[in-house]
Every structure is written in C-alpha cells, then in structure tokens.
XYZ file of C-alpha atoms in Angstrom:
244
model
C -63.242 38.135 -40.443
C -65.852 37.571 -37.803
C -67.253 40.374 -35.701
C -65.545 39.023 -32.553
C -62.198 38.831 -34.349
C -62.538 42.391 -35.595
C -63.312 43.644 -32.083
C -60.268 41.781 -30.711
C -58.018 43.373 -33.342
C -59.364 46.862 -32.622
C -58.905 46.411 -28.874
C -55.301 45.241 -29.391
C -54.563 48.253 -31.593
C -56.105 50.600 -29.028
C -54.053 49.120 -26.173
C -50.876 49.431 -28.245
C -51.666 53.081 -28.972
C -52.266 53.779 -25.268
C -48.997 52.083 -24.231
C -47.051 54.053 -26.853
C -48.594 57.346 -25.782
C -47.906 56.720 -22.082
C -44.312 55.693 -22.782
C -43.730 58.838 -24.826
C -45.219 60.999 -22.082
C -43.065 59.301 -19.451
C -39.916 59.872 -21.499
C -40.719 63.592 -21.700
C -41.264 63.975 -17.958
C -38.389 65.684 -16.098
C -36.561 63.549 -13.569
C -36.654 64.614 -9.944
C -33.681 66.416 -8.458
C -31.022 64.259 -6.837
C -30.635 64.449 -3.037
C -27.085 65.494 -2.125
C -25.709 66.282 1.327
C -22.825 65.831 3.743
C -21.831 62.179 3.344
C -22.889 61.772 -0.310
C -20.367 59.973 -2.510
C -19.014 62.047 -5.409
C -16.983 61.151 -8.487
C -14.427 63.554 -9.936
C -13.445 63.103 -13.588
C -10.034 64.779 -13.155
C -10.289 66.284 -16.605
C -11.435 63.116 -18.325
C -14.512 62.700 -20.550
C -17.806 61.377 -19.266
C -17.257 58.183 -21.236
C -13.889 57.348 -19.641
C -13.903 56.554 -15.934
C -10.337 55.268 -15.765
C -9.164 58.326 -13.837
C -12.311 58.914 -11.768
C -11.569 59.718 -8.129
C -14.182 59.007 -5.467
C -14.612 61.283 -2.450
C -17.286 62.313 0.031
C -19.109 65.631 0.258
C -18.498 67.418 3.562
C -21.580 69.613 3.485
C -23.922 71.481 1.155
C -25.628 74.833 1.539
C -25.878 78.359 0.218
C -23.367 81.188 0.202
C -24.184 84.859 0.757
C -24.939 85.322 -2.950
C -27.409 82.423 -3.020
C -25.188 79.977 -4.888
C -25.736 76.308 -4.054
C -22.280 75.184 -2.986
C -20.647 72.205 -1.343
C -17.318 71.408 0.259
C -15.034 68.398 0.037
C -11.272 67.763 0.199
C -8.861 69.603 -2.082
C -6.876 66.421 -2.667
C -9.900 64.948 -4.461
C -8.982 67.192 -7.400
C -5.195 67.211 -7.320
C -2.536 64.577 -7.769
C 1.143 65.405 -7.423
C 1.689 68.664 -9.315
C -1.554 68.403 -11.307
C -4.905 69.834 -10.290
C -8.283 70.159 -11.956
C -10.111 73.432 -11.256
C -13.365 73.473 -13.184
C -13.608 69.689 -12.989
C -17.067 68.199 -13.496
C -18.606 66.472 -10.498
C -20.869 63.410 -10.670
C -22.590 61.168 -8.189
C -20.417 58.213 -7.231
C -23.100 55.902 -8.632
C -22.708 57.568 -12.049
C -19.490 55.601 -12.549
C -21.674 52.542 -13.117
C -24.262 54.350 -15.274
C -24.393 54.525 -19.099
C -22.861 57.813 -20.228
C -26.091 58.955 -21.894
C -27.865 58.926 -18.525
C -25.174 60.734 -16.519
C -26.010 64.083 -14.935
C -23.224 66.517 -14.112
C -24.043 67.826 -10.635
C -21.704 70.786 -10.690
C -18.179 72.101 -11.158
C -15.144 72.576 -8.916
C -14.833 76.298 -8.277
C -11.833 76.485 -5.932
C -9.024 74.228 -4.683
C -7.186 75.184 -1.487
C -3.791 74.065 -0.350
C -3.719 70.418 0.671
C -3.151 68.726 3.978
C 0.322 68.692 5.563
C 0.821 65.017 4.678
C 0.046 65.355 0.955
C 0.193 69.124 0.302
C -0.333 69.096 -3.469
C 0.521 71.818 -6.002
C -0.764 74.673 -3.805
C 1.317 73.671 -0.786
C -0.032 72.818 2.655
C -3.357 74.337 3.573
C -6.816 73.461 4.819
C -7.501 70.699 2.257
C -10.886 71.827 1.006
C -12.466 72.356 -2.398
C -15.561 74.357 -3.289
C -18.147 72.896 -5.665
C -20.891 74.961 -7.309
C -23.926 72.729 -7.821
C -26.629 72.963 -10.470
C -29.832 73.908 -8.635
C -31.961 72.321 -11.350
C -30.370 68.912 -10.712
C -29.388 68.870 -7.029
C -31.753 68.810 -4.045
C -29.688 69.791 -0.975
C -30.367 67.651 2.099
C -29.166 67.784 5.693
C -29.334 64.031 6.335
C -27.322 61.307 4.610
C -27.318 57.815 6.053
C -27.229 58.034 9.840
C -25.840 61.582 9.953
C -27.782 64.856 10.147
C -26.062 68.243 10.080
C -27.997 70.968 11.896
C -25.240 73.549 12.178
C -21.513 74.160 12.487
C -19.332 74.462 15.552
C -15.805 74.903 16.827
C -13.495 71.950 17.487
C -14.725 70.091 20.573
C -12.406 69.393 23.516
C -10.282 66.263 23.754
C -12.255 63.166 24.647
C -15.419 64.235 22.811
C -17.187 61.556 20.796
C -17.124 62.391 17.075
C -18.289 60.521 13.970
C -17.874 60.728 10.215
C -20.230 59.758 7.386
C -18.106 58.366 4.559
C -19.205 57.245 1.118
C -16.973 54.149 1.316
C -17.264 52.991 4.932
C -20.557 54.596 6.002
C -20.634 55.993 9.557
C -17.827 55.362 12.018
C -17.003 57.047 15.297
C -14.105 57.773 17.612
C -12.931 60.497 19.965
C -11.054 63.757 19.601
C -7.446 63.694 20.784
C -6.128 67.217 20.209
C -5.999 70.145 17.800
C -2.889 71.339 15.991
C -3.542 74.727 14.447
C -6.541 74.226 12.127
C -6.213 70.440 12.173
C -8.219 68.010 14.265
C -6.592 64.799 15.481
C -8.969 61.975 16.331
C -9.418 58.203 16.314
C -11.925 58.042 13.431
C -11.144 55.457 10.755
C -11.127 56.244 7.044
C -10.635 54.295 3.819
C -10.291 55.493 0.191
C -13.522 57.143 -0.886
C -14.209 58.619 2.567
C -12.021 61.694 2.007
C -14.011 64.843 2.670
C -16.438 63.079 5.008
C -18.240 65.355 7.465
C -16.952 65.049 11.013
C -19.762 65.678 13.478
C -20.177 65.961 17.218
C -23.802 64.981 17.625
C -25.495 66.859 14.798
C -22.949 69.700 14.687
C -20.441 69.775 11.839
C -16.976 70.367 13.304
C -14.657 69.401 10.444
C -13.851 67.440 7.317
C -11.870 64.201 7.391
C -8.873 63.913 5.045
C -7.126 60.819 6.371
C -7.412 58.211 9.090
C -7.384 60.191 12.345
C -7.125 63.716 10.943
C -9.185 66.504 9.436
C -9.600 70.269 9.273
C -11.825 72.381 11.508
C -14.888 73.630 9.634
C -14.636 76.997 11.389
C -11.203 77.554 9.825
C -12.532 76.580 6.394
C -15.501 78.944 6.651
C -13.247 81.762 7.861
C -11.004 81.200 4.842
C -14.010 81.291 2.508
C -15.114 84.607 3.998
C -11.581 86.016 3.794
C -11.316 85.094 0.104
C -14.741 86.475 -0.767
C -16.697 85.532 -3.872
C -18.307 82.138 -4.332
C -18.589 80.291 -1.018
C -18.288 83.350 1.206
C -20.991 83.478 3.854
C -21.626 79.740 3.527
C -24.242 78.127 5.733
C -25.331 74.486 5.504
C -28.927 73.650 4.639
C -31.282 73.071 7.553
C -33.099 69.743 8.133
C-alpha cells in the first residue's frame, strides 16, 4: 500500500471514530423540556397503553401554573376523561402530537389528579358540575408557558359583561372569537365556535383568562373553578397561572 493510500485509510478511520463518538454523545444528551400552556393540545389515553391510540381523546389545556404547594398543575375539561358512566382518574397525559410518534419516543407529561362533575349537557358519572379536570405535570419534562399560538394569559378575571369580545385558543381550530351573551350560574354563554379537540380551550378577554370552553357557545367561569379548587384543598388549591 502506498503512503498516500495509507494516509487516506487512516483519515477515513479517524472521521468514522469522530462521527461515532459525536452520535453517542448526542444520544446521551437530555432533551429540552416541552413548552405547554393554555391552548396546547393534549391526548388522554383513557386507560389504554401507550402503544394503543384507538381510544385516545384529544382536548385542549385551559391553563398551566403552580398551586400553593408548588405543584405544576394544569386545567382542562372533565369530559376529556369520562365517557358515559366511565371515568379515568390517574390517566396519563401526552402531547397531542404524541399520537403520531413511535411509542419508544413518547413522553408522559403528567397524570389526571381530579375530575369534577361535567357540564349540564353531558354531566358524566359525577353529575353536573363545573366540567374541569386537574392535571399534575412532570416538572422535569414540561416547561410552562403563558403564550400558545396567538393567545397570552397574563392573569384571571371574572366573567365580563354581555357584549364583551372574547376568544378561545383551541388545539383543533386555533384561535376564534365571539362575544359574551350572558351568564347562567357558573356558566358563560357566548358565540365562540368549537370543534372536537377544542374542549378545555382557554376563553380570554384580551389577555385575561375568564373561563374554559366545553362546547360551542358555552364554558365555565375560571373564578368558579378556582374557588372550587380552594374549597376542596390539596393539589390545585391556590392555583395561579404562570406569568409571561
């Protein structure tokens, strides 16, 4: 073998060794935390395994923040984790995009901690209520954010008066807006559209969170949900959304 050929072989071996070392180092590097906030699409397994997405139910996160004990928690609709007389407390929660991801690469974001009574149209096994569920997120995986899409949540507020412009940020239909019509007890009646996958979407007046959306034209006031969390105590009590 000539000297030039030997040098070429050594260089090729060296480059291969470098590529292998870099690839191994990259595979050992931790992935960054996933941004999750009000408007993020979530997938609920409804008791199924990670490898079977036949029963996955898609919903939208209402908001994310910390409770008085420092837990990273989020809110969505209760009906995302019940169907008829069945419900799934403790259900694992994934990103909506995880439905299209190989099972080996799926990260479980958190677990369903609490399921309230449902909405008056589809009350569920716990009867009619405020239609919210509490999720406890894994802080090592989830990066809480205040902005998703075109919606930023800077705080919470009471139901606005009739005629106020309000919008929702849904995982299925993005951002859509309408006006408030009236309130009926804890429920907000509006003209905001919704399609499957939007359930739980944050309803905002400007950048103030005023409710969750559980069907076309209706939702629950966030102030009533937070009051219920505080009344119950434990995980979720003292909840405040993350700041931008």
